[in-house]
Amino acid sequence: MKNKLFESLVIAGVLIYSGLSGPDSAFGQSAMINVSARHCTSLDGEWQIIIDPTGAGDWRKVWQERKPEKKTDFIEYSFEGGPALNVPGDFNTQLQELKYYEGTIWYKKTFNYIPTGNKRLFLHFGAVNYMASVYLNGNIIGSHEGGFTPFQFEIGNLVKPGINTIIVRVNNQRLKDGVPGLGYDWFNYGGITRDVNLIVSDRLFISDYFIQLKKHSFNEVLGWVRLNGNSLSQNVRIKIPELNLDYKTRSDVSGLAEIKFSSDFKLWTPENPKLYKVIIQSETDTVIDTIGFRSIEVKGPKILLNGKPVFLKGINIHEENPLRAARAYSESDALLLLKWVKETGCNMIRLAHYPHNENMIKSAEKLGIMVWDEIPVYQQIEFSAPGVTDKMDLMMREMVNRDKNRCGVIVWSLSNETNSSPSRDKALINITDNCRYLDSTRIITSVINDEHYSNNILNVWDTLYRHLDLISLNEYLGWYVPWQGQPGDIKWNLAIKDKPIVITEFGGEALYGNNSGPKDEASSWSEEYQEQIYKDQIVMFGTMNNLCGVFPWLLADYRSSGRMHPVYQKGWNRKGLISEHGEKKKAWYILKAYYDTIKNTY
Ligand code: GCB
């Protein structure tokens, strides 16, 4: 978020937490959570657009929507008569001319506002990739940077009775100082990619809450509820009808109510993903959520779920519906991917490499799939460029804020494949500490791929490891890195020996249906070559100490413009176990059989 947003939030009167000590003050000016449980009016649907490849809309001030006044006037832009796009949705796949577009699109939507008395009004965006500047009735109300997290503006004092106009300048250009930076191996879908809502609340409302089990406990909830408005001291209740629980407390003058209660919870597990209806009440507001309770921790070299060792049968996914070859945004998109995840025998997904739509996380949780949530601090990000560490930090806060009540989320991942340097180490150690301060109940990690062979020994060391709960390694043995010796003879030499390890990526490319060519050559792009990688990897996994989970790269083929082989790739990364048409490759069956042999006993 830029300073502009900060200023606009102050103008618009959104609560700015004022250095309060307390668990939530560090979340900053965050968007409302659990939006679907609020009084929403959806602004989804068709938005009119102007495509602006040269940036002319900025100096022409498109947001003013000027109209000719005199006979001699003309205006060289107009939303009327132009194309429209669906929101939510990426713009690249909705108009042929936008297929590879990286630039500005102006979006416009009108809504009829009927004053509702003494209420507050918020304009909430689920996500816009990558930069959004938002105008209401011709005036800027703020901007947001970052393509995968929600943001909002309070607009009650800015709307007028009758028709109001929202214009959003959306720009998905890659930035050297962006997060992610210039290069990344996924498709840069731009647009208003998630839901837009108007949310009405009472003057004083429940803006936020954290309701999860206390670290190391199976029955004690330790959290807080945050109220927003005036006269903040109110009675606050948490009710869980199924458990006959009715906990009463009171918020302090700052609006913060600490909560602490115990109950005999049926704990959430992948096999029994029990969720409870939880009613959060103040004197003036009620929010209903569906929350599960489970304990997750690292003990020595093990990951414990509800106190028992768990093996993470993981898989990576991108936020893309391969069948539509477009950014996934709907619940049915999420369910398509999750159905494949379940069929594969997985109990966990790694949401690569950025926070996915909330509906993905909620659906996974319901289905008993644990979730790895990650921010897009990726490979070549410029840690030393001005502003980058602040952006990372804010994205981490926005992710944690949105997903902190989802028991399915067990890992906060703060980066993927960055190389050690003084600026990188400082930035990642910092963000790790900040994340732990916000939420110490989950496992915090960063994904590393800096392994060095010496004969058949893989040496692994990174300054970061001491700061992480979990050692997360990407390795492409058999693909980018040839095996040296037999897979069963590889020795992993980790400088840190008492922490759990997960392999967060491995795999190789194959075109579904390509069963020709020499089976021992990577450049055959054959299913058999990919299948052999999986067989070899599984042999190696069997020899690794402290291995607590594996995440193949990845569930389904996905679009990535840098994958340019004209026969086998055609703009698709082919490391999927499932093709873009939903067909299972040979390696899928190998993974499935492997996962079927691993039994968790909690
Ligand atoms: C990686 C990255 C992932 C890539 C993958 C690949 O190491 O973490 O984002 O897409 O390799 O396919 O090369």
Coordinates of C-alpha atoms and ligand atoms in Angstrom, one line a residue:
M1 CA 0.0 0.0 0.0
K2 CA 1.3 3.4 -0.8
N3 CA 1.4 6.4 1.5
K4 CA -1.4 7.8 -0.6
L5 CA -3.7 5.0 0.7
F6 CA -2.6 5.8 4.2
E7 CA -3.5 9.4 3.7
S8 CA -6.8 8.6 2.1
L9 CA -7.7 6.2 4.8
V10 CA -7.1 9.0 7.3
I11 CA -9.3 11.3 5.3
A12 CA -12.0 8.7 4.9
G13 CA -11.9 8.0 8.6
V14 CA -10.8 4.4 8.6
L15 CA -9.3 3.5 11.9
I16 CA -5.6 3.8 11.9
Y17 CA -4.2 1.8 14.8
S18 CA -2.3 4.2 16.8
G19 CA 0.7 2.3 18.1
L20 CA -1.4 0.3 20.5
S21 CA 0.4 -2.5 22.2
G22 CA -1.6 -5.6 21.7
P23 CA -1.6 -8.5 19.3
D24 CA -3.5 -6.8 16.5
S25 CA -2.0 -3.3 16.4
A26 CA 0.7 -4.6 14.2
F27 CA -1.8 -5.5 11.4
G28 CA -1.9 -1.9 10.4
Q29 CA -4.7 -0.5 8.3
S30 CA -6.1 -3.9 7.2
A31 CA -9.1 -4.7 5.2
M32 CA -12.1 -6.3 6.9
I33 CA -12.0 -10.0 7.3
N34 CA -14.7 -12.6 6.6
V35 CA -16.3 -10.3 4.0
S36 CA -19.0 -12.8 3.0
A37 CA -20.4 -12.7 6.5
R38 CA -21.0 -8.9 6.3
H39 CA -23.7 -6.8 4.8
C40 CA -22.4 -6.8 1.2
T41 CA -23.6 -5.5 -2.1
S42 CA -21.6 -7.1 -4.8
L43 CA -20.1 -4.9 -7.5
D44 CA -19.1 -8.0 -9.5
G45 CA -20.3 -8.3 -13.1
E46 CA -19.6 -6.2 -16.1
W47 CA -17.3 -3.2 -15.8
Q48 CA -16.7 -0.9 -18.7
I49 CA -13.1 -0.5 -19.7
I50 CA -10.6 1.7 -21.6
I51 CA -7.4 0.0 -22.7
D52 CA -4.5 2.5 -22.2
P53 CA -1.2 1.1 -23.5
T54 CA 0.5 4.5 -23.7
G55 CA -0.6 5.9 -20.3
A56 CA -2.5 8.7 -22.1
G57 CA -5.4 8.2 -19.6
D58 CA -3.2 9.7 -16.9
W59 CA -2.8 13.1 -18.5
R60 CA -6.2 13.1 -20.0
K61 CA -7.6 12.4 -16.6
V62 CA -9.9 9.6 -17.6
W63 CA -11.4 9.5 -14.1
Q64 CA -13.0 12.9 -14.6
E65 CA -15.1 11.5 -17.4
R66 CA -15.3 14.8 -19.2
K67 CA -18.0 15.3 -21.8
P68 CA -18.0 17.8 -24.6
E69 CA -19.7 21.1 -23.5
K70 CA -19.5 23.3 -26.6
K71 CA -20.1 22.4 -30.2
T72 CA -16.4 22.7 -30.9
D73 CA -15.4 20.3 -28.0
F74 CA -14.4 16.7 -28.4
I75 CA -13.0 14.3 -25.8
E76 CA -10.6 11.5 -26.9
Y77 CA -11.8 8.9 -24.5
S78 CA -15.1 7.4 -23.3
F79 CA -16.2 4.4 -21.4
E80 CA -19.5 4.4 -23.3
G81 CA -19.3 2.5 -26.5
G82 CA -16.2 0.7 -25.4
P83 CA -15.7 -2.9 -24.3
A84 CA -16.6 -4.4 -21.0
L85 CA -14.9 -7.0 -18.8
N86 CA -16.1 -9.4 -16.2
V87 CA -15.1 -8.8 -12.6
P88 CA -13.8 -10.9 -11.0
G89 CA -11.5 -12.2 -13.7
D90 CA -8.2 -11.5 -15.4
F91 CA -8.3 -9.2 -18.4
N92 CA -5.8 -11.2 -20.5
T93 CA -8.2 -14.0 -21.2
Q94 CA -11.3 -12.0 -21.8
L95 CA -10.3 -10.1 -24.9
Q96 CA -8.0 -11.5 -27.6
E97 CA -6.1 -8.2 -27.9
L98 CA -5.2 -8.4 -24.2
K99 CA -3.7 -11.8 -24.3
Y100 CA -0.1 -10.8 -23.4
Y101 CA -1.0 -7.3 -22.2
E102 CA 1.0 -5.8 -19.4
G103 CA -0.1 -2.2 -18.9
T104 CA -3.0 0.0 -17.8
I105 CA -6.7 -0.7 -18.1
W106 CA -9.3 1.8 -16.7
Y107 CA -12.3 0.1 -15.2
K108 CA -15.6 1.8 -14.5
K109 CA -18.7 0.8 -12.5
T110 CA -21.6 2.8 -11.2
F111 CA -23.8 2.0 -8.3
N112 CA -27.0 3.5 -6.9
Y113 CA -26.5 4.6 -3.3
I114 CA -29.6 4.9 -1.1
P115 CA -28.6 6.5 2.2
T116 CA -29.1 4.1 5.0
G117 CA -29.1 6.3 8.0
N118 CA -26.4 6.1 10.6
K119 CA -24.2 3.5 8.9
R120 CA -20.7 3.3 7.5
L121 CA -19.8 2.2 4.0
F122 CA -16.7 0.5 2.7
L123 CA -15.5 -0.3 -0.8
H124 CA -13.7 -3.6 -0.6
F125 CA -11.5 -5.3 -3.3
G126 CA -10.5 -9.0 -2.9
A127 CA -7.4 -8.3 -5.1
V128 CA -6.3 -6.3 -8.1
N129 CA -3.1 -7.3 -10.0
Y130 CA -0.9 -5.4 -9.6
M131 CA -1.4 -1.6 -8.9
A132 CA -4.8 -0.1 -8.3
S133 CA -5.7 3.5 -8.1
V134 CA -9.3 4.0 -7.1
Y135 CA -11.4 7.1 -7.9
L136 CA -14.9 7.8 -6.6
N137 CA -17.0 10.4 -8.4
G138 CA -13.9 12.0 -10.0
N139 CA -11.7 12.0 -6.9
I140 CA -8.9 9.7 -6.0
I141 CA -9.6 7.8 -2.8
G142 CA -6.4 5.8 -2.6
S143 CA -4.2 3.2 -4.2
H144 CA -2.9 -0.3 -3.4
E145 CA 0.1 -2.2 -4.6
G146 CA 0.2 -6.0 -4.6
G147 CA -1.8 -8.4 -6.7
F148 CA -3.0 -11.0 -4.3
T149 CA -4.4 -9.4 -1.1
P150 CA -7.5 -7.5 -0.2
F151 CA -7.8 -3.8 0.5
Q152 CA -10.6 -1.4 1.3
F153 CA -11.6 2.3 1.6
E154 CA -14.2 3.8 3.8
I155 CA -16.4 5.9 1.5
G156 CA -19.5 6.8 3.6
N157 CA -18.5 10.5 3.6
L158 CA -17.7 10.5 -0.1
V159 CA -20.7 8.9 -1.7
K160 CA -23.8 10.9 -2.7
P161 CA -27.4 9.7 -2.9
G162 CA -28.2 8.2 -6.3
I163 CA -25.6 7.2 -8.9
N164 CA -22.0 7.1 -8.0
T165 CA -19.1 6.2 -10.2
I166 CA -16.0 4.1 -9.3
I167 CA -13.1 4.2 -11.7
V168 CA -10.1 2.0 -11.1
R169 CA -6.8 2.4 -12.9
V170 CA -5.4 -1.1 -13.0
N171 CA -1.8 -1.7 -14.1
N172 CA 0.0 -5.1 -14.2
Q173 CA 3.3 -3.9 -15.5
R174 CA 6.2 -5.8 -13.9
L175 CA 8.3 -3.6 -11.7
K176 CA 12.0 -3.9 -10.8
D177 CA 11.0 -2.8 -7.3
G178 CA 7.8 -4.9 -7.3
V179 CA 6.9 -7.9 -5.3
P180 CA 7.4 -10.1 -7.2
G181 CA 10.0 -8.4 -9.3
L182 CA 10.6 -8.5 -13.0
G183 CA 10.9 -12.2 -13.6
Y184 CA 8.6 -15.0 -12.5
D185 CA 7.6 -18.3 -13.9
W186 CA 3.8 -17.9 -14.0
F187 CA 1.4 -15.9 -16.2
N188 CA 1.0 -12.3 -15.2
Y189 CA -2.7 -12.1 -15.2
G190 CA -3.8 -8.5 -14.7
G191 CA -7.1 -7.0 -13.7
I192 CA -9.6 -6.9 -10.9
T193 CA -9.2 -10.6 -10.4
R194 CA -11.3 -11.0 -7.2
D195 CA -14.7 -9.9 -5.9
V196 CA -15.6 -6.2 -5.3
N197 CA -18.1 -5.4 -2.6
L198 CA -19.7 -2.5 -0.9
I199 CA -20.0 -3.3 2.8
V200 CA -22.3 -1.5 5.1
S201 CA -21.6 -1.6 8.8
D202 CA -22.9 0.0 11.9
R203 CA -21.0 3.0 13.3
L204 CA -19.3 0.6 15.6
F205 CA -18.5 -2.8 14.2
I206 CA -16.4 -5.8 14.7
S207 CA -13.5 -5.1 12.3
D208 CA -11.2 -8.0 13.2
Y209 CA -10.7 -11.0 15.4
F210 CA -8.3 -13.8 16.0
I211 CA -9.8 -17.1 17.3
Q212 CA -7.4 -20.0 17.3
L213 CA -6.0 -22.4 19.8
K214 CA -3.2 -21.2 22.0
K215 CA 0.2 -22.6 20.9
H216 CA 0.8 -26.1 22.3
S217 CA -2.8 -26.3 23.6
F218 CA -5.6 -28.6 22.4
N219 CA -8.4 -27.0 24.3
E220 CA -7.6 -23.4 25.1
V221 CA -8.4 -20.5 22.7
L222 CA -6.3 -17.4 23.1
G223 CA -7.2 -14.5 20.9
W224 CA -8.8 -11.1 20.6
V225 CA -11.7 -9.2 19.1
R226 CA -11.2 -5.7 17.7
L227 CA -14.0 -3.1 17.5
N228 CA -13.9 -0.1 15.2
G229 CA -15.8 3.1 15.8
N230 CA -16.5 5.4 18.8
S231 CA -17.4 4.4 22.3
L232 CA -15.3 1.3 21.9
S233 CA -15.8 -0.2 25.2
Q234 CA -18.6 -2.7 24.8
N235 CA -19.7 -6.2 25.9
V236 CA -18.2 -8.8 23.6
R237 CA -19.4 -12.4 23.4
I238 CA -18.1 -15.5 21.6
K239 CA -20.7 -18.2 21.2
I240 CA -20.1 -21.7 19.8
P241 CA -23.6 -23.3 20.0
E242 CA -22.5 -26.8 19.3
L243 CA -20.3 -26.7 22.4
N244 CA -22.8 -24.7 24.5
L245 CA -20.1 -22.1 24.8
D246 CA -21.0 -18.5 25.6
Y247 CA -17.9 -16.6 26.5
K248 CA -18.4 -13.0 27.7
T249 CA -15.8 -10.3 28.0
R250 CA -15.5 -6.6 27.4
S251 CA -13.4 -4.5 25.1
D252 CA -11.2 -1.8 26.5
V253 CA -11.3 1.9 25.5
S254 CA -9.3 1.2 22.4
G255 CA -11.8 -1.4 21.2
L256 CA -9.7 -4.4 22.0
A257 CA -11.1 -7.4 23.8
E258 CA -8.7 -10.2 24.7
I259 CA -10.3 -13.6 24.7
K260 CA -9.4 -16.7 26.5
F261 CA -11.6 -19.7 27.0
S262 CA -11.4 -23.5 26.9
S263 CA -13.6 -26.1 25.5
D264 CA -13.6 -29.8 24.6
F265 CA -13.0 -29.3 20.9
K266 CA -13.2 -32.0 18.4
L267 CA -9.8 -31.2 16.7
W268 CA -9.6 -30.5 13.0
T269 CA -7.7 -33.2 11.1
P270 CA -7.5 -34.0 7.4
E271 CA -9.5 -37.1 8.1
N272 CA -12.1 -35.3 10.1
P273 CA -12.0 -31.6 9.2
K274 CA -14.4 -30.5 11.9
L275 CA -15.4 -26.8 11.8
Y276 CA -17.6 -25.0 14.3
K277 CA -20.1 -22.2 13.8
V278 CA -18.6 -19.3 15.8
I279 CA -20.7 -16.2 16.6
I280 CA -18.7 -13.1 17.5
Q281 CA -20.9 -10.4 19.0
S282 CA -20.5 -6.9 20.3
E283 CA -23.4 -4.7 21.4
T284 CA -23.9 -3.4 17.9
D285 CA -22.6 -6.1 15.6
T286 CA -22.6 -9.8 14.9
V287 CA -20.2 -11.7 12.7
I288 CA -20.5 -15.4 12.1
D289 CA -17.5 -17.5 11.0
T290 CA -16.8 -21.2 10.6
I291 CA -13.7 -22.0 12.5
G292 CA -11.7 -25.1 13.2
F293 CA -9.4 -25.9 16.1
R294 CA -6.1 -27.8 15.8
S295 CA -2.6 -27.6 17.1
I296 CA 0.4 -27.4 14.8
E297 CA 4.0 -27.2 16.0
V298 CA 7.5 -28.3 15.3
K299 CA 9.2 -30.4 17.9
G300 CA 12.8 -31.3 17.2
P301 CA 12.8 -32.8 13.7
K302 CA 9.1 -33.5 13.6
I303 CA 6.0 -31.6 12.6
L304 CA 3.2 -32.4 15.1
L305 CA -0.5 -32.0 14.2
N306 CA -2.6 -32.2 17.4
G307 CA 0.5 -33.5 19.1
K308 CA 1.2 -36.4 16.7
P309 CA 3.8 -36.6 14.0
V310 CA 2.4 -35.8 10.5
F311 CA 3.8 -36.4 7.1
L312 CA 2.8 -33.6 4.6
K313 CA 1.6 -35.3 1.5
G314 CA 1.7 -32.1 -0.4
I315 CA 1.3 -30.7 -3.9
N316 CA 2.0 -27.3 -5.4
I317 CA -0.7 -25.4 -7.2
H318 CA -0.9 -22.1 -9.0
E319 CA -4.0 -20.0 -9.0
E320 CA -5.1 -21.0 -12.5
N321 CA -7.9 -23.1 -14.0
P322 CA -6.0 -25.0 -16.7
L323 CA -9.2 -26.0 -18.4
R324 CA -10.0 -22.3 -19.0
A325 CA -6.3 -21.3 -19.2
A326 CA -7.2 -18.4 -17.0
R327 CA -6.8 -17.0 -13.5
A328 CA -8.9 -19.1 -11.1
Y329 CA -11.3 -17.0 -9.1
S330 CA -14.5 -18.8 -8.4
E331 CA -15.3 -21.5 -5.8
S332 CA -15.9 -23.9 -8.7
D333 CA -12.4 -23.2 -10.0
A334 CA -11.0 -24.0 -6.5
L335 CA -13.1 -27.2 -6.3
L336 CA -11.8 -28.4 -9.6
L337 CA -8.2 -28.2 -8.4
L338 CA -9.0 -29.5 -5.0
K339 CA -10.8 -32.5 -6.4
W340 CA -7.6 -33.4 -8.2
V341 CA -5.7 -32.8 -5.0
K342 CA -7.9 -35.2 -3.1
E343 CA -7.7 -37.8 -5.8
T344 CA -4.0 -37.7 -5.7
G345 CA -4.1 -38.6 -2.0
C346 CA -2.6 -35.4 -0.8
N347 CA -3.3 -33.9 2.6
M348 CA -1.8 -30.5 1.9
I349 CA -1.4 -27.8 -0.8
R350 CA 1.3 -25.3 -1.3
L351 CA -0.4 -22.2 -2.7
A352 CA 2.5 -21.1 -5.0
H353 CA 3.7 -18.4 -4.9
Y354 CA 1.3 -15.8 -3.6
P355 CA -1.9 -15.7 -1.5
H356 CA -4.6 -17.4 -3.5
N357 CA -8.3 -16.4 -3.4
E358 CA -9.9 -16.9 0.0
N359 CA -12.4 -19.3 -1.5
M360 CA -9.5 -21.7 -2.2
I361 CA -8.4 -21.7 1.5
K362 CA -11.9 -22.0 2.8
S363 CA -12.7 -24.9 0.5
A364 CA -9.4 -26.7 1.3
E365 CA -10.1 -26.4 5.0
K366 CA -13.6 -27.9 4.6
L367 CA -12.1 -30.8 2.6
G368 CA -9.4 -31.5 5.2
I369 CA -6.5 -30.2 3.2
M370 CA -3.8 -28.3 5.0
V371 CA -2.6 -25.1 3.4
W372 CA 0.7 -23.5 2.9
D373 CA 0.2 -19.7 2.4
E374 CA 3.0 -17.8 0.7
I375 CA 3.8 -14.2 -0.3
P376 CA 5.4 -13.4 -3.7
V377 CA 8.9 -12.8 -2.6
Y378 CA 10.3 -14.7 -5.4
Q379 CA 13.7 -15.4 -6.9
Q380 CA 15.2 -12.2 -8.4
I381 CA 13.3 -9.7 -6.2
E382 CA 15.4 -6.6 -5.5
F383 CA 15.7 -6.6 -1.7
S384 CA 17.8 -3.5 -1.7
A385 CA 15.6 -1.4 -4.0
P386 CA 13.8 1.4 -2.0
G387 CA 10.5 0.3 -0.6
V388 CA 10.8 -3.3 -1.4
T389 CA 11.1 -4.6 2.2
D390 CA 8.1 -2.4 3.2
K391 CA 6.0 -3.9 0.4
M392 CA 7.0 -7.4 1.5
D393 CA 6.2 -6.7 5.0
L394 CA 2.8 -5.3 4.2
M395 CA 1.9 -8.2 1.9
M396 CA 2.8 -10.6 4.8
R397 CA 0.5 -8.6 7.1
E398 CA -2.3 -8.6 4.6
M399 CA -2.0 -12.3 4.1
V400 CA -1.8 -13.1 7.8
N401 CA -4.6 -10.8 8.5
R402 CA -6.9 -12.3 6.0
D403 CA -6.2 -16.0 6.8
K404 CA -5.3 -16.0 10.5
N405 CA -8.6 -17.7 11.5
R406 CA -8.2 -20.5 9.0
C407 CA -7.1 -23.6 10.9
G408 CA -6.3 -25.3 7.6
V409 CA -3.4 -22.8 7.1
I410 CA -0.5 -24.3 9.0
V411 CA 2.5 -22.6 7.3
W412 CA 3.3 -19.0 6.6
S413 CA 5.9 -19.0 3.8
L414 CA 7.7 -15.7 3.4
S415 CA 9.9 -16.3 0.2
N416 CA 10.8 -18.7 -2.5
E417 CA 14.3 -19.3 -3.9
T418 CA 16.2 -16.2 -3.0
N419 CA 20.0 -16.1 -2.8
S420 CA 21.8 -15.1 0.3
S421 CA 23.2 -11.6 0.4
P422 CA 23.4 -9.1 3.2
S423 CA 20.2 -7.2 2.1
R424 CA 18.3 -10.4 1.5
D425 CA 19.3 -12.0 4.8
K426 CA 18.4 -8.8 6.7
A427 CA 15.0 -8.5 5.0
L428 CA 14.0 -12.1 5.4
I429 CA 15.1 -12.3 9.0
N430 CA 13.2 -9.2 9.7
I431 CA 10.0 -10.3 8.1
T432 CA 10.3 -13.7 9.8
D433 CA 10.5 -12.0 13.2
N434 CA 7.5 -9.7 12.3
C435 CA 5.4 -12.6 11.1
R436 CA 6.2 -14.6 14.3
Y437 CA 5.2 -11.6 16.4
L438 CA 1.8 -11.4 14.6
D439 CA 1.2 -15.2 14.8
S440 CA 3.4 -17.6 16.5
T441 CA 0.9 -20.4 16.3
R442 CA 1.9 -21.4 12.8
I443 CA 5.0 -22.8 11.2
I444 CA 7.1 -20.0 9.6
T445 CA 9.5 -20.8 6.8
S446 CA 11.2 -19.6 3.6
V447 CA 11.9 -21.8 0.6
I448 CA 15.5 -22.3 -0.3
N449 CA 17.2 -24.0 -3.3
D450 CA 20.8 -23.4 -2.7
E451 CA 22.1 -27.0 -2.6
H452 CA 25.7 -27.9 -3.6
Y453 CA 26.9 -31.2 -4.8
S454 CA 30.2 -32.7 -3.9
N455 CA 30.1 -36.1 -5.4
N456 CA 26.9 -37.7 -4.1
I457 CA 26.7 -35.4 -1.1
L458 CA 24.3 -32.4 -1.2
N459 CA 25.5 -29.7 1.1
V460 CA 22.8 -27.3 2.3
W461 CA 23.3 -24.2 4.3
D462 CA 21.6 -20.9 4.5
T463 CA 22.0 -18.1 7.1
L464 CA 18.2 -18.1 7.3
Y465 CA 17.8 -21.6 8.5
R466 CA 18.5 -20.7 12.2
H467 CA 15.5 -18.3 12.0
L468 CA 13.0 -20.7 10.4
D469 CA 10.8 -23.4 12.0
L470 CA 11.0 -25.6 9.0
I471 CA 13.7 -26.3 6.4
S472 CA 12.0 -26.0 3.0
L473 CA 14.1 -27.2 0.1
N474 CA 13.4 -27.0 -3.7
E475 CA 15.5 -29.5 -5.6
Y476 CA 15.2 -30.6 -9.2
L477 CA 17.4 -33.7 -9.2
G478 CA 16.8 -35.5 -12.5
W479 CA 15.7 -32.4 -14.2
Y480 CA 17.8 -29.1 -13.8
V481 CA 20.4 -31.0 -11.8
P482 CA 21.5 -34.4 -13.0
W483 CA 21.7 -37.3 -10.5
Q484 CA 25.2 -38.0 -9.4
G485 CA 25.3 -41.6 -8.5
Q486 CA 22.2 -43.7 -7.6
P487 CA 19.2 -41.8 -6.1
G488 CA 19.4 -44.1 -3.1
D489 CA 23.0 -43.1 -2.5
I490 CA 22.5 -39.3 -2.3
K491 CA 23.5 -38.0 1.1
W492 CA 22.0 -34.7 2.4
N493 CA 24.4 -32.8 4.5
L494 CA 22.4 -30.1 6.3
A495 CA 24.2 -27.7 8.6
I496 CA 21.1 -27.6 10.8
K497 CA 20.2 -31.1 11.9
D498 CA 17.4 -30.7 14.5
K499 CA 14.7 -29.2 12.4
P500 CA 12.1 -30.9 10.1
I501 CA 12.7 -30.8 6.4
V502 CA 10.2 -30.7 3.6
I503 CA 11.0 -30.9 -0.1
T504 CA 8.8 -28.1 -1.4
E505 CA 9.5 -28.7 -5.1
F506 CA 10.8 -31.4 -7.3
G507 CA 9.8 -32.7 -10.7
G508 CA 10.3 -32.3 -14.4
E509 CA 8.4 -31.6 -17.6
A510 CA 6.4 -33.9 -19.8
L511 CA 3.8 -33.4 -22.5
Y512 CA 0.8 -35.6 -21.8
G513 CA 0.5 -38.3 -24.5
N514 CA 4.1 -37.9 -25.6
N515 CA 5.4 -41.5 -25.1
S516 CA 8.0 -41.5 -27.8
G517 CA 11.7 -40.7 -27.9
P518 CA 14.6 -42.0 -25.8
K519 CA 13.2 -42.6 -22.3
D520 CA 16.5 -41.5 -20.6
E521 CA 16.7 -38.1 -22.2
A522 CA 15.1 -35.1 -20.7
S523 CA 14.7 -33.5 -24.1
S524 CA 12.3 -36.3 -25.0
W525 CA 9.7 -34.3 -22.8
S526 CA 8.2 -37.7 -22.4
E527 CA 5.8 -39.0 -19.7
E528 CA 8.2 -41.8 -19.1
Y529 CA 11.1 -39.5 -18.3
Q530 CA 9.0 -37.5 -15.9
E531 CA 7.8 -40.8 -14.4
Q532 CA 11.4 -42.0 -13.8
I533 CA 12.1 -38.7 -12.0
Y534 CA 9.3 -39.4 -9.6
K535 CA 10.4 -43.0 -9.1
D536 CA 14.0 -41.9 -8.4
Q537 CA 12.9 -39.1 -6.1
I538 CA 10.8 -41.5 -4.0
V539 CA 13.8 -43.7 -3.6
M540 CA 15.8 -40.8 -2.4
F541 CA 13.1 -39.6 0.0
G542 CA 13.3 -43.0 1.7
T543 CA 16.9 -42.3 2.7
M544 CA 16.4 -38.7 4.1
N545 CA 16.5 -38.0 7.8
N546 CA 14.0 -35.7 9.2
L547 CA 11.9 -35.6 6.1
C548 CA 8.4 -34.6 7.1
G549 CA 6.7 -33.9 3.7
V550 CA 7.1 -33.5 0.0
F551 CA 5.4 -31.2 -2.5
P552 CA 5.8 -32.1 -6.2
W553 CA 6.0 -29.3 -8.7
L554 CA 3.1 -29.4 -9.5
L555 CA -0.5 -30.5 -9.8
A556 CA -1.4 -29.2 -13.3
D557 CA 0.4 -27.7 -16.3
Y558 CA 0.2 -24.0 -16.2
R559 CA 0.7 -21.0 -18.4
S560 CA 4.1 -19.4 -18.3
S561 CA 5.2 -17.2 -21.3
G562 CA 8.9 -18.0 -20.8
R563 CA 8.3 -21.6 -21.6
M564 CA 8.9 -21.3 -25.3
H565 CA 9.5 -24.7 -26.8
P566 CA 7.3 -24.7 -29.9
V567 CA 6.4 -28.3 -29.8
Y568 CA 6.3 -29.4 -26.2
Q569 CA 5.6 -26.3 -24.2
K570 CA 3.9 -23.6 -26.3
G571 CA 3.8 -21.2 -23.3
W572 CA 3.0 -23.8 -20.8
N573 CA 5.2 -25.1 -17.9
R574 CA 4.7 -28.9 -18.4
K575 CA 5.8 -30.0 -14.9
G576 CA 2.1 -30.7 -14.1
L577 CA 1.1 -34.2 -13.1
I578 CA -2.2 -33.4 -14.9
S579 CA -2.4 -31.8 -18.3
E580 CA -4.2 -28.6 -19.2
H581 CA -7.1 -30.8 -20.4
G582 CA -7.3 -32.7 -17.1
E583 CA -5.5 -35.9 -18.2
K584 CA -3.3 -37.7 -15.7
K585 CA 0.3 -38.3 -16.7
K586 CA 2.2 -41.5 -15.8
A587 CA 4.0 -39.8 -13.0
W588 CA 0.7 -39.0 -11.3
Y589 CA 0.1 -42.7 -10.7
I590 CA 3.6 -43.0 -9.1
L591 CA 2.9 -40.2 -6.7
K592 CA -0.5 -41.5 -5.9
A593 CA 0.8 -45.0 -5.1
Y594 CA 3.6 -43.4 -2.9
Y595 CA 1.1 -41.3 -1.0
D596 CA -1.2 -44.3 -0.5
T597 CA 1.6 -46.1 1.4
I598 CA 2.1 -43.2 3.9
K599 CA -0.3 -43.4 6.8
N600 CA -0.6 -40.7 9.3
T601 CA -1.7 -42.0 12.7
Y602 CA -2.9 -39.0 14.6
Ligands
GCB1 C1 11.2 -23.4 -9.3 C2 10.3 -22.3 -8.9 C3 9.0 -22.4 -9.6 C4 9.2 -22.7 -11.0 C5 9.9 -24.1 -11.1 C6 10.1 -24.6 -12.5 O1 12.2 -23.6 -8.7 O2 10.2 -22.2 -7.5 O3 8.2 -21.3 -9.4 O4 8.2 -22.6 -11.8 O5 11.1 -24.0 -10.5 O6 9.2 -25.1 -13.2 O7 11.2 -24.4 -13.0

